[in-house]
Amino acid sequence: MKQHFDEHCIFCKIIKGEIPSQKVYEDEQVTAFKDIHPAAPIHLLFVHKNHTQDINHTLAESPQDILDLFAAIKSYTQKERLDDRGFRIITNLGVDGGQSVFHTHFHLLAGKKLPFQLA
Ligand code: 5GP
Ligand code: ZN
């Protein structure tokens, strides 16, 4: 398994267990935990154990990681039956996207009818 950590990255520290988190899912490649500032009744962050800084870097450096992440999301949402009522996946890139943690992650939002706001 390809795995690279960034020693200053908060999500790498969560993956290694150096910072506590409420983990809800784990497999060989991917971890998911509750967002510390939930924006919906269910707000989880899916992160690959291989550090890359955003989705464009992931696609360039390690494209399989994207498939690993979506496979984990599919597995989790089916097991928890979140696909019955549906959910939303978001990833942010850069300043205008509002990215604040530079370790590629997908937000999973669910648990209510989500409002759609562009800004
Ligand atoms: P971004 O803004 O980069 O798309 O998303 C980063 C997310 O990480 C934010 O929603 C923020 O609440 C969450 N977050 C930041 N630091 C921590 C932390 O230490 N623990 C957890 N569980 N979530 C965090
Ligand atoms: Zn990282």
Short mmCIF file of N, CA and C and ligand atoms in Angstrom, two decimals:
data_model
loop_
_atom_site.label_atom_id
_atom_site.label_comp_id
_atom_site.label_asym_id
_atom_site.label_seq_id
_atom_site.Cartn_x
_atom_site.Cartn_y
_atom_site.Cartn_z
N MET A 1 0.84 -1.20 0.00
CA MET A 1 0.00 0.00 0.00
C MET A 1 0.88 1.25 0.00
N LYS A 2 0.53 2.19 -0.90
CA LYS A 2 1.27 3.45 -0.95
C LYS A 2 0.81 4.33 0.21
N GLN A 3 1.73 4.76 1.05
CA GLN A 3 1.34 5.61 2.18
C GLN A 3 2.43 6.61 2.47
N HIS A 4 2.04 7.87 2.51
CA HIS A 4 2.99 8.95 2.75
C HIS A 4 2.35 9.89 3.77
N PHE A 5 3.07 10.25 4.81
CA PHE A 5 2.55 11.19 5.80
C PHE A 5 3.27 12.52 5.67
N ASP A 6 2.57 13.60 6.00
CA ASP A 6 3.18 14.92 6.14
C ASP A 6 3.19 15.22 7.63
N GLU A 7 4.36 15.44 8.20
CA GLU A 7 4.47 15.53 9.66
C GLU A 7 3.73 16.74 10.24
N HIS A 8 3.44 17.75 9.41
CA HIS A 8 2.74 18.94 9.92
C HIS A 8 1.24 18.90 9.68
N CYS A 9 0.77 17.84 9.01
CA CYS A 9 -0.63 17.80 8.58
C CYS A 9 -1.54 17.25 9.69
N ILE A 10 -2.60 18.02 9.97
CA ILE A 10 -3.51 17.65 11.05
C ILE A 10 -4.25 16.33 10.75
N PHE A 11 -4.61 16.11 9.49
CA PHE A 11 -5.32 14.86 9.17
C PHE A 11 -4.36 13.66 9.21
N CYS A 12 -3.10 13.84 8.84
CA CYS A 12 -2.14 12.75 9.01
C CYS A 12 -2.00 12.40 10.50
N LYS A 13 -2.02 13.42 11.35
CA LYS A 13 -1.93 13.18 12.81
C LYS A 13 -3.17 12.42 13.30
N ILE A 14 -4.32 12.76 12.76
CA ILE A 14 -5.55 12.02 13.12
C ILE A 14 -5.45 10.57 12.65
N ILE A 15 -4.97 10.37 11.43
CA ILE A 15 -4.83 9.01 10.89
C ILE A 15 -3.90 8.18 11.77
N LYS A 16 -2.82 8.81 12.23
CA LYS A 16 -1.83 8.09 13.07
C LYS A 16 -2.29 7.95 14.52
N GLY A 17 -3.39 8.63 14.87
CA GLY A 17 -3.89 8.54 16.25
C GLY A 17 -3.20 9.51 17.19
N GLU A 18 -2.43 10.47 16.65
CA GLU A 18 -1.73 11.44 17.50
C GLU A 18 -2.65 12.56 17.96
N ILE A 19 -3.74 12.76 17.21
CA ILE A 19 -4.80 13.71 17.60
C ILE A 19 -6.09 12.89 17.68
N PRO A 20 -6.87 13.05 18.76
CA PRO A 20 -8.09 12.25 18.86
C PRO A 20 -9.15 12.66 17.83
N SER A 21 -9.94 11.69 17.45
CA SER A 21 -11.07 11.96 16.54
C SER A 21 -12.11 10.89 16.79
N GLN A 22 -13.32 11.16 16.31
CA GLN A 22 -14.38 10.16 16.41
C GLN A 22 -14.46 9.42 15.08
N LYS A 23 -13.72 8.32 15.02
CA LYS A 23 -13.66 7.54 13.77
C LYS A 23 -14.95 6.74 13.59
N VAL A 24 -15.45 6.74 12.37
CA VAL A 24 -16.67 5.98 12.08
C VAL A 24 -16.42 4.88 11.07
N TYR A 25 -15.28 4.95 10.38
CA TYR A 25 -15.00 3.97 9.31
C TYR A 25 -13.49 3.85 9.16
N GLU A 26 -13.05 2.64 8.88
CA GLU A 26 -11.62 2.43 8.61
C GLU A 26 -11.47 1.22 7.72
N ASP A 27 -10.62 1.33 6.70
CA ASP A 27 -10.17 0.15 5.97
C ASP A 27 -8.67 0.31 5.75
N GLU A 28 -8.09 -0.51 4.91
CA GLU A 28 -6.64 -0.47 4.77
C GLU A 28 -6.14 0.87 4.24
N GLN A 29 -6.95 1.50 3.38
CA GLN A 29 -6.51 2.73 2.72
C GLN A 29 -7.13 4.00 3.28
N VAL A 30 -8.32 3.89 3.82
CA VAL A 30 -9.15 5.09 4.09
C VAL A 30 -9.63 5.10 5.54
N THR A 31 -9.72 6.32 6.09
CA THR A 31 -10.33 6.54 7.40
C THR A 31 -11.40 7.61 7.25
N ALA A 32 -12.48 7.48 8.04
CA ALA A 32 -13.49 8.54 8.08
C ALA A 32 -13.80 8.86 9.54
N PHE A 33 -13.96 10.16 9.81
CA PHE A 33 -14.23 10.60 11.18
C PHE A 33 -15.18 11.79 11.14
N LYS A 34 -15.77 12.10 12.31
CA LYS A 34 -16.74 13.19 12.38
C LYS A 34 -16.05 14.55 12.28
N ASP A 35 -16.62 15.44 11.50
CA ASP A 35 -16.10 16.81 11.42
C ASP A 35 -16.29 17.49 12.78
N ILE A 36 -15.27 18.23 13.20
CA ILE A 36 -15.31 18.88 14.51
C ILE A 36 -16.34 20.01 14.55
N HIS A 37 -16.69 20.57 13.41
CA HIS A 37 -17.73 21.62 13.32
C HIS A 37 -18.80 21.17 12.33
N PRO A 38 -19.71 20.30 12.78
CA PRO A 38 -20.67 19.72 11.82
C PRO A 38 -21.60 20.76 11.21
N ALA A 39 -21.78 20.64 9.89
CA ALA A 39 -22.67 21.53 9.15
C ALA A 39 -23.98 20.83 8.80
N ALA A 40 -24.17 19.61 9.28
CA ALA A 40 -25.39 18.83 9.04
C ALA A 40 -25.45 17.78 10.14
N PRO A 41 -26.63 17.14 10.34
CA PRO A 41 -26.72 16.10 11.40
C PRO A 41 -25.64 15.03 11.26
N ILE A 42 -25.35 14.65 10.03
CA ILE A 42 -24.22 13.74 9.77
C ILE A 42 -23.22 14.50 8.92
N HIS A 43 -22.02 14.70 9.46
CA HIS A 43 -20.97 15.40 8.71
C HIS A 43 -19.66 14.69 8.99
N LEU A 44 -19.23 13.91 7.99
CA LEU A 44 -18.02 13.09 8.13
C LEU A 44 -16.98 13.54 7.13
N LEU A 45 -15.72 13.24 7.43
CA LEU A 45 -14.61 13.54 6.52
C LEU A 45 -13.95 12.22 6.13
N PHE A 46 -13.92 11.93 4.84
CA PHE A 46 -13.25 10.73 4.33
C PHE A 46 -11.86 11.13 3.83
N VAL A 47 -10.85 10.52 4.41
CA VAL A 47 -9.46 10.86 4.06
C VAL A 47 -8.70 9.59 3.69
N HIS A 48 -7.84 9.71 2.70
CA HIS A 48 -6.95 8.59 2.35
C HIS A 48 -5.75 8.61 3.28
N LYS A 49 -5.22 7.42 3.57
CA LYS A 49 -4.06 7.35 4.48
C LYS A 49 -2.78 7.82 3.80
N ASN A 50 -2.83 7.98 2.48
CA ASN A 50 -1.70 8.52 1.73
C ASN A 50 -1.91 10.03 1.57
N HIS A 51 -1.01 10.83 2.13
CA HIS A 51 -1.18 12.29 2.09
C HIS A 51 -0.96 12.86 0.70
N THR A 52 -1.97 13.58 0.20
CA THR A 52 -1.79 14.48 -0.95
C THR A 52 -2.59 15.74 -0.60
N GLN A 53 -2.28 16.87 -1.25
CA GLN A 53 -2.79 18.13 -0.69
C GLN A 53 -4.17 18.54 -1.16
N ASP A 54 -4.56 18.13 -2.35
CA ASP A 54 -5.92 18.43 -2.83
C ASP A 54 -6.23 17.47 -3.98
N ILE A 55 -7.47 17.52 -4.47
CA ILE A 55 -7.85 16.49 -5.46
C ILE A 55 -7.01 16.54 -6.74
N ASN A 56 -6.60 17.74 -7.17
CA ASN A 56 -5.79 17.78 -8.39
C ASN A 56 -4.43 17.12 -8.18
N HIS A 57 -3.85 17.34 -6.99
CA HIS A 57 -2.59 16.66 -6.69
C HIS A 57 -2.80 15.16 -6.57
N THR A 58 -3.91 14.75 -5.97
CA THR A 58 -4.17 13.32 -5.84
C THR A 58 -4.28 12.67 -7.22
N LEU A 59 -5.04 13.32 -8.10
CA LEU A 59 -5.18 12.77 -9.46
C LEU A 59 -3.84 12.65 -10.16
N ALA A 60 -2.96 13.64 -9.94
CA ALA A 60 -1.66 13.64 -10.61
C ALA A 60 -0.70 12.63 -9.99
N GLU A 61 -0.75 12.51 -8.66
CA GLU A 61 0.28 11.71 -7.96
C GLU A 61 -0.16 10.30 -7.64
N SER A 62 -1.46 10.11 -7.42
CA SER A 62 -1.91 8.83 -6.89
C SER A 62 -3.41 8.62 -7.17
N PRO A 63 -3.76 8.53 -8.46
CA PRO A 63 -5.18 8.55 -8.83
C PRO A 63 -6.02 7.43 -8.22
N GLN A 64 -5.38 6.30 -7.96
CA GLN A 64 -6.13 5.19 -7.34
C GLN A 64 -6.75 5.62 -6.00
N ASP A 65 -6.12 6.58 -5.32
CA ASP A 65 -6.63 7.02 -4.02
C ASP A 65 -8.07 7.55 -4.13
N ILE A 66 -8.38 8.18 -5.25
CA ILE A 66 -9.74 8.71 -5.43
C ILE A 66 -10.74 7.55 -5.48
N LEU A 67 -10.37 6.51 -6.19
CA LEU A 67 -11.26 5.34 -6.24
C LEU A 67 -11.39 4.71 -4.86
N ASP A 68 -10.28 4.63 -4.14
CA ASP A 68 -10.32 4.06 -2.78
C ASP A 68 -11.30 4.86 -1.91
N LEU A 69 -11.24 6.19 -2.04
CA LEU A 69 -12.11 7.05 -1.23
C LEU A 69 -13.59 6.84 -1.59
N PHE A 70 -13.88 6.80 -2.88
CA PHE A 70 -15.28 6.61 -3.26
C PHE A 70 -15.77 5.20 -2.96
N ALA A 71 -14.88 4.22 -3.02
CA ALA A 71 -15.28 2.86 -2.62
C ALA A 71 -15.62 2.84 -1.13
N ALA A 72 -14.85 3.56 -0.32
CA ALA A 72 -15.12 3.64 1.13
C ALA A 72 -16.45 4.36 1.38
N ILE A 73 -16.69 5.44 0.66
CA ILE A 73 -17.95 6.17 0.81
C ILE A 73 -19.13 5.28 0.43
N LYS A 74 -18.98 4.53 -0.65
CA LYS A 74 -20.07 3.63 -1.07
C LYS A 74 -20.32 2.58 -0.01
N SER A 75 -19.24 1.98 0.49
CA SER A 75 -19.38 0.94 1.50
C SER A 75 -20.07 1.48 2.75
N TYR A 76 -19.61 2.63 3.24
CA TYR A 76 -20.16 3.22 4.46
C TYR A 76 -21.62 3.63 4.28
N THR A 77 -21.91 4.32 3.19
CA THR A 77 -23.27 4.84 3.01
C THR A 77 -24.27 3.71 2.78
N GLN A 78 -23.83 2.62 2.16
CA GLN A 78 -24.74 1.48 1.99
C GLN A 78 -24.95 0.78 3.32
N LYS A 79 -23.86 0.59 4.08
CA LYS A 79 -23.99 -0.08 5.37
C LYS A 79 -24.90 0.69 6.32
N GLU A 80 -24.77 2.03 6.31
CA GLU A 80 -25.58 2.88 7.19
C GLU A 80 -26.91 3.26 6.55
N ARG A 81 -27.16 2.77 5.34
CA ARG A 81 -28.39 3.03 4.58
C ARG A 81 -28.61 4.53 4.36
N LEU A 82 -27.52 5.28 4.25
CA LEU A 82 -27.66 6.70 3.94
C LEU A 82 -28.08 6.91 2.50
N ASP A 83 -27.87 5.89 1.66
CA ASP A 83 -28.28 6.01 0.25
C ASP A 83 -29.79 5.92 0.10
N ASP A 84 -30.50 5.51 1.15
CA ASP A 84 -31.98 5.48 1.07
C ASP A 84 -32.52 6.89 0.84
N ARG A 85 -32.09 7.81 1.69
CA ARG A 85 -32.61 9.19 1.58
C ARG A 85 -31.62 10.10 0.85
N GLY A 86 -30.38 9.67 0.75
CA GLY A 86 -29.39 10.41 -0.02
C GLY A 86 -28.42 11.19 0.84
N PHE A 87 -27.42 11.71 0.19
CA PHE A 87 -26.34 12.42 0.88
C PHE A 87 -25.62 13.31 -0.12
N ARG A 88 -24.70 14.12 0.38
CA ARG A 88 -23.92 15.03 -0.48
C ARG A 88 -22.44 14.85 -0.19
N ILE A 89 -21.64 14.86 -1.26
CA ILE A 89 -20.18 14.80 -1.16
C ILE A 89 -19.62 16.13 -1.64
N ILE A 90 -18.70 16.70 -0.85
CA ILE A 90 -18.07 17.99 -1.22
C ILE A 90 -16.56 17.87 -1.05
N THR A 91 -15.83 18.46 -1.98
CA THR A 91 -14.40 18.67 -1.74
C THR A 91 -14.08 20.11 -2.11
N ASN A 92 -13.24 20.75 -1.33
CA ASN A 92 -12.86 22.14 -1.55
C ASN A 92 -11.41 22.20 -2.00
N LEU A 93 -11.12 23.12 -2.90
CA LEU A 93 -9.74 23.28 -3.37
C LEU A 93 -9.38 24.76 -3.36
N GLY A 94 -8.31 25.08 -2.66
CA GLY A 94 -7.76 26.43 -2.69
C GLY A 94 -8.57 27.47 -1.93
N VAL A 95 -8.15 28.71 -2.08
CA VAL A 95 -8.71 29.81 -1.29
C VAL A 95 -10.18 30.04 -1.63
N ASP A 96 -10.50 30.17 -2.91
CA ASP A 96 -11.90 30.43 -3.28
C ASP A 96 -12.79 29.24 -2.97
N GLY A 97 -12.25 28.04 -3.02
CA GLY A 97 -13.03 26.86 -2.65
C GLY A 97 -13.25 26.75 -1.16
N GLY A 98 -12.44 27.48 -0.39
CA GLY A 98 -12.58 27.44 1.06
C GLY A 98 -11.84 26.28 1.72
N GLN A 99 -10.83 25.77 1.04
CA GLN A 99 -10.06 24.66 1.63
C GLN A 99 -9.24 25.17 2.81
N SER A 100 -9.37 24.49 3.95
CA SER A 100 -8.62 24.91 5.13
C SER A 100 -7.65 23.84 5.62
N VAL A 101 -7.84 22.60 5.22
CA VAL A 101 -6.90 21.53 5.57
C VAL A 101 -6.37 20.94 4.25
N PHE A 102 -5.05 20.96 4.12
CA PHE A 102 -4.45 20.62 2.83
C PHE A 102 -4.02 19.16 2.79
N HIS A 103 -4.99 18.31 3.09
CA HIS A 103 -4.90 16.86 2.92
C HIS A 103 -6.24 16.49 2.26
N THR A 104 -6.19 15.99 1.06
CA THR A 104 -7.41 15.71 0.29
C THR A 104 -8.46 15.00 1.14
N HIS A 105 -9.68 15.54 1.11
CA HIS A 105 -10.76 14.92 1.88
C HIS A 105 -12.09 15.20 1.21
N PHE A 106 -13.01 14.29 1.44
CA PHE A 106 -14.38 14.46 0.96
C PHE A 106 -15.29 14.61 2.18
N HIS A 107 -16.05 15.70 2.20
CA HIS A 107 -17.08 15.87 3.21
C HIS A 107 -18.29 15.02 2.81
N LEU A 108 -18.82 14.26 3.74
CA LEU A 108 -20.08 13.55 3.53
C LEU A 108 -21.13 14.22 4.42
N LEU A 109 -22.15 14.80 3.80
CA LEU A 109 -23.22 15.48 4.53
C LEU A 109 -24.52 14.72 4.32
N ALA A 110 -25.23 14.50 5.42
CA ALA A 110 -26.49 13.75 5.33
C ALA A 110 -27.29 14.01 6.59
N GLY A 111 -28.50 13.41 6.62
CA GLY A 111 -29.31 13.44 7.82
C GLY A 111 -30.41 14.48 7.80
N LYS A 112 -30.50 15.27 6.74
CA LYS A 112 -31.62 16.19 6.56
C LYS A 112 -31.63 16.60 5.09
N LYS A 113 -32.73 17.22 4.68
CA LYS A 113 -32.75 17.76 3.30
C LYS A 113 -31.82 18.95 3.28
N LEU A 114 -30.73 18.83 2.54
CA LEU A 114 -29.68 19.84 2.60
C LEU A 114 -30.04 21.04 1.72
N PRO A 115 -29.84 22.25 2.23
CA PRO A 115 -30.07 23.44 1.40
C PRO A 115 -28.97 23.54 0.35
N PHE A 116 -29.30 24.11 -0.78
CA PHE A 116 -28.25 24.31 -1.78
C PHE A 116 -27.94 25.79 -1.88
N GLN A 117 -26.73 26.14 -1.44
CA GLN A 117 -26.30 27.54 -1.54
C GLN A 117 -25.01 27.55 -2.33
N LEU A 118 -24.90 28.45 -3.28
CA LEU A 118 -23.66 28.54 -4.05
C LEU A 118 -22.61 29.32 -3.29
N ALA A 119 -23.01 30.20 -2.39
CA ALA A 119 -22.01 30.95 -1.62
C ALA A 119 -22.62 31.38 -0.30
P1 5GP B 1 -12.02 22.15 4.32
O1 5GP B 1 -12.35 23.53 4.81
O2 5GP B 1 -10.53 22.01 4.14
O3 5GP B 1 -12.80 21.69 3.14
O4 5GP B 1 -12.47 21.17 5.48
C1 5GP B 1 -11.74 20.97 6.63
C2 5GP B 1 -12.71 20.46 7.68
O5 5GP B 1 -11.95 19.87 8.73
C3 5GP B 1 -13.57 21.56 8.33
O6 5GP B 1 -14.95 21.28 8.12
C4 5GP B 1 -13.19 21.51 9.82
O7 5GP B 1 -14.30 21.67 10.67
C5 5GP B 1 -12.57 20.13 9.95
N1 5GP B 1 -11.52 20.04 10.97
C6 5GP B 1 -10.45 20.89 11.12
N2 5GP B 1 -9.66 20.47 12.12
C7 5GP B 1 -10.23 19.33 12.61
C8 5GP B 1 -9.86 18.43 13.67
O8 5GP B 1 -8.85 18.59 14.36
N3 5GP B 1 -10.69 17.37 13.88
C9 5GP B 1 -11.82 17.15 13.12
N4 5GP B 1 -12.55 16.07 13.43
N5 5GP B 1 -12.18 17.98 12.11
C10 5GP B 1 -11.40 19.05 11.87
ZN ZN B 2 -1.93 14.67 5.60
#
